[in-house]
Short mmCIF file of C-alpha atoms and ligand atoms in Angstrom, two decimals:
data_model
loop_
_atom_site.label_atom_id
_atom_site.label_comp_id
_atom_site.label_asym_id
_atom_site.label_seq_id
_atom_site.Cartn_x
_atom_site.Cartn_y
_atom_site.Cartn_z
CA MET L 1 -40.78 -37.38 -107.90
CA GLU L 2 -37.90 -37.57 -109.59
CA ILE L 3 -36.24 -34.68 -107.29
CA LEU L 4 -35.96 -37.43 -104.75
CA ILE L 5 -34.43 -39.75 -107.33
CA ASN L 6 -31.94 -36.49 -107.90
CA LEU L 7 -31.31 -37.37 -104.25
CA VAL L 8 -30.30 -40.00 -104.12
CA GLY L 9 -28.24 -40.64 -107.20
CA LEU L 10 -26.15 -37.34 -105.43
CA PHE L 11 -26.00 -38.97 -102.24
CA ILE L 12 -24.96 -42.35 -104.31
CA ILE L 13 -22.38 -40.73 -105.65
CA ALA L 14 -20.92 -38.30 -102.93
CA PHE L 15 -20.81 -41.88 -100.56
CA ILE L 16 -18.66 -43.41 -102.89
CA VAL L 17 -16.51 -39.86 -103.27
CA TRP L 18 -15.82 -40.76 -99.64
CA TRP L 19 -15.28 -43.93 -99.82
CA PHE L 20 -12.21 -43.90 -102.64
CA TRP L 21 -10.94 -41.01 -101.50
CA ILE L 22 -11.39 -39.62 -97.73
CA PHE L 23 -12.45 -42.75 -95.82
CA LYS L 24 -9.53 -45.00 -95.86
CA LYS L 25 -9.48 -47.53 -93.11
CA GLN L 26 -6.32 -46.64 -91.35
CA SER L 27 -3.77 -49.40 -89.27
CA GLU L 28 -0.71 -48.38 -87.43
CA ALA L 29 2.68 -51.13 -86.86
CA HIS L 30 5.59 -50.50 -85.38
CA VAL L 31 8.37 -52.07 -87.26
CA GLU L 32 9.64 -55.39 -84.71
CA GLY L 33 12.82 -57.42 -86.33
CA ASN L 34 13.45 -55.32 -89.43
CA LEU L 35 10.81 -57.19 -90.83
CA LEU L 36 7.11 -55.77 -92.13
CA ASP L 37 4.10 -57.29 -94.46
CA ILE L 38 2.02 -54.76 -95.93
CA VAL L 39 -1.26 -56.95 -98.34
CA VAL L 40 -2.30 -54.83 -100.96
CA ASP L 41 -5.49 -55.53 -100.79
CA SER L 42 -9.43 -53.54 -102.22
CA GLY L 43 -7.58 -50.71 -101.91
CA VAL L 44 -5.86 -50.35 -99.32
CA TYR L 45 -2.58 -51.11 -97.34
CA GLU L 46 -2.64 -52.96 -94.28
CA PRO L 47 -0.90 -51.76 -91.95
CA SER L 48 -1.08 -48.68 -93.45
CA VAL L 49 0.90 -46.65 -91.18
CA ILE L 50 3.87 -47.45 -90.59
CA HIS L 51 6.36 -46.82 -87.84
CA VAL L 52 10.43 -47.16 -88.41
CA LYS L 53 13.32 -45.75 -86.71
CA ALA L 54 15.61 -43.41 -88.65
CA GLY L 55 18.86 -45.17 -89.40
CA GLU L 56 17.84 -48.70 -88.85
CA PRO L 57 17.68 -50.42 -92.03
CA VAL L 58 13.98 -52.32 -92.66
CA THR L 59 12.40 -54.80 -94.81
CA LEU L 60 8.64 -53.70 -96.32
CA ARG L 61 7.41 -56.99 -97.54
CA PHE L 62 4.80 -56.19 -100.00
CA ILE L 63 1.87 -58.98 -100.75
CA ARG L 64 0.78 -57.69 -103.53
CA LYS L 65 -3.68 -59.12 -104.37
CA ASP L 66 -5.71 -57.10 -105.92
CA SER L 67 -5.47 -57.79 -109.64
CA SER L 68 -5.71 -54.29 -110.54
CA PRO L 69 -2.88 -52.27 -113.07
CA CYS L 70 -3.66 -49.70 -110.16
CA ALA L 71 -1.74 -51.66 -107.44
CA GLU L 72 1.19 -52.36 -109.46
CA LYS L 73 3.53 -49.93 -108.11
CA VAL L 74 4.41 -48.19 -105.05
CA LEU L 75 5.62 -44.57 -104.68
CA PHE L 76 7.32 -42.87 -101.82
CA ASP L 77 6.94 -39.76 -101.81
CA GLY L 78 10.15 -37.72 -100.63
CA LEU L 79 11.94 -40.73 -100.82
CA ASP L 80 13.02 -41.25 -104.13
CA ILE L 81 11.86 -44.55 -103.34
CA SER L 82 9.38 -46.59 -106.08
CA ALA L 83 8.89 -50.94 -106.76
CA ASP L 84 6.27 -52.41 -109.00
CA LEU L 85 5.23 -54.75 -107.68
CA SER L 86 3.93 -58.67 -108.83
CA VAL L 87 0.13 -60.51 -107.51
CA GLY L 88 1.88 -63.81 -105.37
CA THR L 89 5.42 -62.78 -105.29
CA PRO L 90 5.94 -61.08 -102.47
CA TYR L 91 8.25 -58.10 -103.35
CA ASP L 92 10.43 -57.05 -100.56
CA LEU L 93 11.65 -53.45 -100.10
CA THR L 94 14.48 -52.61 -97.75
CA PHE L 95 16.23 -49.63 -97.13
CA THR L 96 17.80 -47.33 -94.72
CA PRO L 97 15.54 -44.45 -93.86
CA GLU L 98 17.52 -41.72 -92.46
CA LYS L 99 15.04 -38.57 -92.40
CA LYS L 100 12.99 -37.75 -89.80
CA GLY L 101 9.74 -37.40 -91.45
CA GLU L 102 6.61 -38.41 -92.44
CA PHE L 103 6.59 -39.67 -95.53
CA GLU L 104 3.39 -40.78 -98.29
CA PHE L 105 3.28 -43.57 -100.17
CA THR L 106 0.45 -43.80 -102.56
CA CYS L 107 0.23 -46.34 -106.44
CA GLN L 108 0.35 -44.12 -108.88
CA MET L 109 -2.88 -42.92 -108.26
CA ALA L 110 -2.70 -41.78 -105.05
CA MET L 111 -6.15 -44.10 -104.47
CA TYR L 112 -3.31 -46.44 -101.92
CA ARG L 113 -2.81 -44.21 -99.12
CA GLY L 114 0.63 -44.78 -96.66
CA LYS L 115 2.14 -43.15 -94.74
CA LEU L 116 6.11 -44.04 -93.36
CA ILE L 117 6.39 -42.40 -90.34
CA VAL L 118 10.65 -42.33 -89.45
CA GLU L 119 11.58 -40.96 -85.91
CU1 CU H 1 -3.46 -46.59 -108.29
#
């Protein structure tokens, strides 16, 4: 019986790890008209994979709904861009991606994860 309970516990831990760190619902979007809304809620950016064109200015409008401190920052790896998001006030992040490639964007603890694809 004890072994069974331990197995159930292990399964639950594995599930939690999988859910928060490994499995992320991925949704892709191409920026149309240089503006894209990104909702920050429940541990995911929606959409989380964003296609933009190199050399064209783009505005990513972050709409934060998650009030946990985890969601308050967004950092773009390799682009030297970061922003502080507040709940209820959309944050417009405008920049011109120059370098082609794939750039991760995350919260400080990398629980929220997204990818910017510059093409
Ligand atoms: Cu976080």
